[in-house]
């Protein structure tokens, strides 16, 4: 038997099974398992009931998950007897195989503006939801999207997940945080792969985008536009864009297209919606104070490429929705 976490936390080549628990965001305990896995898991659930919420696939503190699999990669069946001591966070406990299957997916997301009070809710401007939807579309997974406001969120989502969205409910499990959802989908639905075979490419791509969206958000939220603080926030944004431009210049020099080279990846799915917000927000609020096409030609080429990708287009929401969202943040 092998106890696996998401790929970025587990070295696949290791012969020793690994179990990772997060009791809090600041504390991580790693246990190397050599034998008697079943007994260890029972001891785990008895001694750590506050951090174990569902044995099949559950996020510990929303950024750490655990799976039970056997050596031929099929997931073990867990009975309700083993789960009696585990909280179900408002959802049914699992009695069938823990192997996730296609179908039965519902994505709860921030709703957009209403023109009339009686209008149906539409998808809002959340770039993190856009990210998750791109992953779902890339993998051609069927799902239902449910835009929600505070009054229409399911009670179990509010009570057990603090109402966080995006939230993906898959059959009898639920996951929040866009990166957790994306990695869950990548782990269990591996075709097509959105992970580069070269880990160094992934690390370099993540480093290149680190801090970009916070810089975008701070700049767009600031008023009044054009004052001294606004100019400082603009320079901070440009520093982040300089770093991204340099990465794209280096990696696309050999004719590759995406953040990790030829491989369209989770990093691209995460980045594209944020760049969409950047493009719309610069035009709507900052009089295009940053000229992407002139200052960042490699970034402009990249944006043209990913903005034309079907998964991006299929999950897109109108520019007016983006403007509405940032307008609320600026008021």
Coordinates of C-alpha atoms in Angstrom, one line a residue:
X1 CA 0.0 0.0 0.0
X2 CA 1.1 3.6 -0.6
X3 CA -0.3 6.7 1.0
X4 CA -0.2 9.5 -1.5
X5 CA -0.7 13.3 -1.4
X6 CA -0.8 15.7 -4.3
X7 CA 2.3 15.3 -6.6
X8 CA 4.0 18.5 -5.3
X9 CA 4.2 17.0 -1.8
X10 CA 5.1 13.5 -2.6
X11 CA 8.3 12.2 -4.3
X12 CA 6.8 9.5 -6.6
X13 CA 10.1 7.7 -6.9
X14 CA 10.3 7.1 -3.1
X15 CA 9.7 3.5 -2.1
X16 CA 8.6 4.5 1.4
X17 CA 5.0 5.5 1.7
X18 CA 4.4 9.0 3.1
X19 CA 1.5 10.5 5.0
X20 CA 1.3 14.2 5.6
X21 CA -1.0 16.0 8.1
X22 CA -1.5 19.7 8.5
X23 CA -2.8 20.5 12.0
X24 CA -2.5 24.2 11.3
X25 CA -1.2 26.3 8.4
X26 CA 2.0 26.7 10.5
X27 CA 2.5 23.1 11.5
X28 CA 3.2 20.1 9.3
X29 CA 4.0 16.6 10.5
X30 CA 5.4 14.0 8.1
X31 CA 5.4 10.4 9.1
X32 CA 7.3 7.7 7.2
X33 CA 5.4 4.5 7.1
X34 CA 7.3 1.2 7.0
X35 CA 4.6 -1.4 7.8
X36 CA 1.1 -2.0 9.3
X37 CA -0.5 0.9 7.4
X38 CA -4.1 -0.1 8.4
X39 CA -3.3 0.1 12.1
X40 CA -1.5 3.4 11.6
X41 CA -4.5 4.9 9.8
X42 CA -6.9 3.9 12.6
X43 CA -4.5 5.4 15.2
X44 CA -4.4 8.6 13.1
X45 CA -8.1 9.0 13.0
X46 CA -8.3 8.3 16.7
X47 CA -5.6 10.7 17.7
X48 CA -6.1 13.5 15.1
X49 CA -9.9 13.7 14.8
X50 CA -9.8 17.5 14.4
X51 CA -7.6 17.4 11.3
X52 CA -9.1 14.4 9.6
X53 CA -12.4 15.2 7.9
X54 CA -12.9 12.6 5.3
X55 CA -10.7 9.6 4.6
X56 CA -11.3 9.2 0.9
X57 CA -10.1 12.6 -0.4
X58 CA -10.2 15.5 2.0
X59 CA -8.2 18.7 2.3
X60 CA -6.5 19.2 5.7
X61 CA -6.8 22.9 6.4
X62 CA -7.7 23.3 2.7
X63 CA -4.2 22.8 1.4
X64 CA -3.3 19.2 2.2
X65 CA -5.1 16.0 1.1
X66 CA -4.6 12.3 1.6
X67 CA -5.4 9.3 -0.5
X68 CA -5.2 5.6 0.1
X69 CA -4.1 3.6 -2.9
X70 CA -2.6 0.2 -3.5
X71 CA 0.5 -0.5 -5.5
X72 CA -1.3 -1.0 -8.8
X73 CA -2.8 2.5 -8.4
X74 CA -6.4 1.5 -7.7
X75 CA -7.9 3.1 -4.6
X76 CA -9.0 1.1 -1.6
X77 CA -12.6 0.8 -0.6
X78 CA -13.4 2.4 2.7
X79 CA -16.4 1.4 4.8
X80 CA -18.5 3.5 7.0
X81 CA -17.2 1.5 10.0
X82 CA -13.8 3.0 9.4
X83 CA -15.3 6.5 9.1
X84 CA -17.6 6.6 12.1
X85 CA -15.3 8.8 14.1
X86 CA -14.7 11.2 11.2
X87 CA -16.6 14.4 10.7
X88 CA -18.4 14.6 7.4
X89 CA -18.5 18.4 7.2
X90 CA -22.1 18.5 6.2
X91 CA -21.7 15.9 3.3
X92 CA -22.6 12.3 3.1
X93 CA -19.9 9.8 4.2
X94 CA -18.4 7.6 1.5
X95 CA -19.4 4.0 1.4
X96 CA -18.3 3.1 -2.2
X97 CA -14.8 3.0 -3.7
X98 CA -12.8 6.1 -3.0
X99 CA -11.7 6.3 -6.7
X100 CA -13.2 9.5 -8.1
X101 CA -15.2 9.1 -11.3
X102 CA -16.2 11.5 -14.0
X103 CA -19.5 13.2 -13.6
X104 CA -21.3 14.5 -10.5
X105 CA -19.3 17.8 -10.4
X106 CA -20.8 21.1 -9.2
X107 CA -18.7 24.2 -9.1
X108 CA -20.0 27.0 -6.7
X109 CA -18.7 30.4 -7.7
X110 CA -19.1 34.1 -7.1
X111 CA -22.1 35.5 -8.9
X112 CA -22.0 38.5 -11.2
X113 CA -24.1 41.7 -11.3
X114 CA -27.9 41.6 -11.6
X115 CA -29.6 44.0 -14.1
X116 CA -32.9 43.2 -12.5
X117 CA -33.6 41.8 -9.0
X118 CA -35.5 38.8 -10.5
X119 CA -32.8 37.9 -13.0
X120 CA -31.0 34.5 -12.8
X121 CA -27.6 34.6 -11.2
X122 CA -24.7 34.6 -13.7
X123 CA -21.0 33.8 -13.3
X124 CA -19.0 36.5 -11.7
X125 CA -15.6 38.0 -12.2
X126 CA -13.5 35.6 -10.0
X127 CA -10.2 34.8 -11.8
X128 CA -9.7 31.8 -9.5
X129 CA -13.0 30.3 -10.7
X130 CA -11.9 31.0 -14.2
X131 CA -8.7 29.0 -13.5
X132 CA -10.6 26.0 -12.2
X133 CA -13.0 26.1 -15.1
X134 CA -10.1 26.2 -17.6
X135 CA -8.7 23.0 -16.0
X136 CA -12.2 21.3 -16.2
X137 CA -12.5 22.3 -19.9
X138 CA -8.9 21.2 -20.7
X139 CA -9.7 17.8 -19.2
X140 CA -13.2 17.8 -20.9
X141 CA -14.9 17.0 -17.6
X142 CA -18.6 17.7 -17.3
X143 CA -19.7 19.9 -14.5
X144 CA -22.5 22.2 -13.4
X145 CA -21.6 25.8 -12.5
X146 CA -23.7 27.4 -9.8
X147 CA -23.2 31.2 -9.3
X148 CA -24.0 32.1 -5.7
X149 CA -24.3 35.0 -3.3
X150 CA -24.3 34.8 0.5
X151 CA -28.1 34.2 0.6
X152 CA -28.0 31.4 -1.9
X153 CA -25.0 29.4 -0.8
X154 CA -25.8 25.9 0.5
X155 CA -25.9 25.7 4.3
X156 CA -23.2 23.0 4.4
X157 CA -20.9 25.2 2.4
X158 CA -21.3 28.1 4.9
X159 CA -21.1 26.0 8.1
X160 CA -18.2 23.6 7.1
X161 CA -16.2 25.5 4.5
X162 CA -16.8 29.1 5.7
X163 CA -18.7 29.8 2.4
X164 CA -15.5 29.8 0.4
X165 CA -15.7 29.8 -3.3
X166 CA -14.8 28.5 -5.8
X167 CA -15.9 25.3 -4.2
X168 CA -16.0 22.0 -6.2
X169 CA -18.4 19.4 -5.0
X170 CA -17.6 16.1 -6.6
X171 CA -20.1 13.4 -5.7
X172 CA -19.8 13.3 -1.9
X173 CA -16.7 15.3 -1.5
X174 CA -16.0 19.1 -1.6
X175 CA -12.9 21.1 -2.1
X176 CA -12.2 24.8 -1.8
X177 CA -9.2 26.9 -2.9
X178 CA -8.4 27.0 -6.6
X179 CA -5.0 25.4 -6.4
X180 CA -6.3 22.5 -4.2
X181 CA -9.1 21.9 -6.7
X182 CA -6.8 22.1 -9.7
X183 CA -4.3 19.7 -8.2
X184 CA -7.1 17.3 -7.3
X185 CA -8.4 17.3 -10.9
X186 CA -4.8 16.8 -12.2
X187 CA -4.1 13.9 -9.8
X188 CA -7.2 11.9 -10.5
X189 CA -8.0 12.9 -14.1
X190 CA -4.6 12.8 -15.7
X191 CA -5.5 13.1 -19.3
X192 CA -4.5 15.4 -20.8
X193 CA -1.7 16.1 -18.4
X194 CA -1.3 19.7 -17.2
X195 CA 2.0 19.1 -15.5
X196 CA 5.4 19.4 -17.0
X197 CA 7.7 16.4 -16.9
X198 CA 10.5 18.8 -15.9
X199 CA 10.0 20.0 -12.3
X200 CA 12.5 22.8 -12.8
X201 CA 10.3 24.3 -15.6
X202 CA 7.4 24.3 -13.1
X203 CA 9.4 25.9 -10.4
X204 CA 10.7 28.6 -12.8
X205 CA 7.2 29.3 -14.1
X206 CA 5.8 29.7 -10.6
X207 CA 8.6 32.0 -9.6
X208 CA 8.0 34.2 -12.6
X209 CA 4.3 34.8 -11.6
X210 CA 4.9 35.0 -7.9
X211 CA 3.5 38.3 -6.6
X212 CA 1.9 39.4 -9.8
X213 CA -1.8 39.2 -8.9
X214 CA -1.3 41.0 -5.5
X215 CA 0.5 43.8 -7.4
X216 CA -2.4 44.0 -9.9
X217 CA -5.0 44.1 -7.1
X218 CA -3.2 46.8 -5.1
X219 CA -2.8 49.0 -8.1
X220 CA -6.4 48.6 -9.3
X221 CA -7.9 49.1 -5.9
X222 CA -6.1 52.3 -5.2
X223 CA -7.7 55.7 -5.5
X224 CA -7.3 58.4 -6.4
X225 CA -5.6 57.4 -9.6
X226 CA -2.3 59.2 -10.5
X227 CA -1.2 60.3 -7.0
X228 CA 2.2 59.5 -5.6
X229 CA 1.1 56.3 -4.0
X230 CA -0.6 55.2 -7.2
X231 CA 2.7 55.8 -9.1
X232 CA 4.5 53.6 -6.6
X233 CA 2.0 50.8 -7.0
X234 CA 2.4 51.1 -10.7
X235 CA 6.1 50.7 -10.4
X236 CA 5.6 47.6 -8.2
X237 CA 3.3 46.1 -10.9
X238 CA 5.9 46.9 -13.6
X239 CA 8.6 45.1 -11.6
X240 CA 6.4 42.0 -11.5
X241 CA 5.7 42.3 -15.2
X242 CA 9.4 42.7 -15.9
X243 CA 10.1 39.4 -14.2
X244 CA 7.3 37.7 -16.2
X245 CA 8.5 39.2 -19.5
X246 CA 12.1 38.0 -18.8
X247 CA 10.9 34.5 -18.1
X248 CA 8.8 34.4 -21.3
X249 CA 11.7 35.9 -23.3
X250 CA 14.0 33.1 -22.0
X251 CA 11.6 30.2 -22.4
X252 CA 10.1 31.2 -25.8
X253 CA 13.5 31.8 -27.3
X254 CA 13.6 28.2 -28.6
X255 CA 10.1 28.6 -30.1
X256 CA 8.1 27.3 -27.2
X257 CA 4.8 28.9 -26.3
X258 CA 3.7 28.5 -22.7
X259 CA 5.0 29.2 -19.2
X260 CA 6.6 25.8 -18.9
X261 CA 7.6 25.5 -22.6
X262 CA 5.6 23.4 -25.0
X263 CA 3.5 22.0 -22.2
X264 CA 0.3 23.9 -21.4
X265 CA 0.1 23.6 -17.7
X266 CA -1.8 24.5 -14.5
X267 CA 0.4 27.6 -14.3
X268 CA -1.0 28.8 -17.6
X269 CA -4.6 28.1 -16.5
X270 CA -3.9 30.1 -13.3
X271 CA -2.2 33.0 -15.1
X272 CA -4.4 33.6 -18.1
X273 CA -7.5 34.8 -16.1
X274 CA -5.3 37.2 -14.1
X275 CA -3.8 38.6 -17.3
X276 CA -7.4 39.1 -18.6
X277 CA -8.2 41.2 -15.5
X278 CA -5.0 43.1 -16.0
X279 CA -5.9 44.0 -19.6
X280 CA -9.4 45.0 -18.7
X281 CA -8.5 46.9 -15.6
X282 CA -5.7 48.9 -17.2
X283 CA -8.1 50.1 -19.8
X284 CA -11.1 50.8 -17.5
X285 CA -9.3 52.4 -14.5
X286 CA -5.7 53.4 -15.3
X287 CA -6.0 54.8 -18.9
X288 CA -3.6 52.1 -20.1
X289 CA -0.8 53.5 -18.0
X290 CA 1.1 50.3 -18.6
X291 CA 1.4 49.7 -22.4
X292 CA 1.8 45.9 -22.5
X293 CA 2.2 45.6 -26.3
X294 CA 5.1 48.1 -26.3
X295 CA 6.7 47.5 -22.9
X296 CA 6.2 43.7 -22.8
X297 CA 6.1 42.2 -26.3
X298 CA 6.7 38.6 -25.2
X299 CA 3.9 38.9 -22.7
X300 CA 1.6 40.4 -25.4
X301 CA 2.3 37.4 -27.6
X302 CA 1.7 35.0 -24.8
X303 CA -1.6 36.7 -23.9
X304 CA -2.8 36.5 -27.5
X305 CA -2.1 32.8 -27.5
X306 CA -3.7 31.8 -24.2
X307 CA -6.7 34.2 -24.8
X308 CA -7.5 32.3 -28.0
X309 CA -7.4 28.9 -26.3
X310 CA -10.8 27.2 -26.3
X311 CA -10.7 26.4 -22.5
X312 CA -10.1 30.1 -21.8
X313 CA -12.9 31.3 -24.2
X314 CA -15.4 28.7 -23.0
X315 CA -15.1 29.9 -19.4
X316 CA -14.9 33.6 -20.2
X317 CA -17.2 36.3 -18.7
X318 CA -17.8 39.8 -20.2
X319 CA -15.4 42.7 -19.7
X320 CA -18.3 44.5 -18.0
X321 CA -18.3 41.9 -15.3
X322 CA -14.6 42.5 -14.6
X323 CA -15.1 46.2 -14.4
X324 CA -18.1 45.7 -12.1
X325 CA -16.0 43.6 -9.7
X326 CA -13.1 46.0 -9.5
X327 CA -15.4 49.0 -9.2
X328 CA -16.8 47.4 -6.0
X329 CA -13.3 46.9 -4.7
X330 CA -12.4 50.6 -5.4
X331 CA -15.4 52.1 -3.7

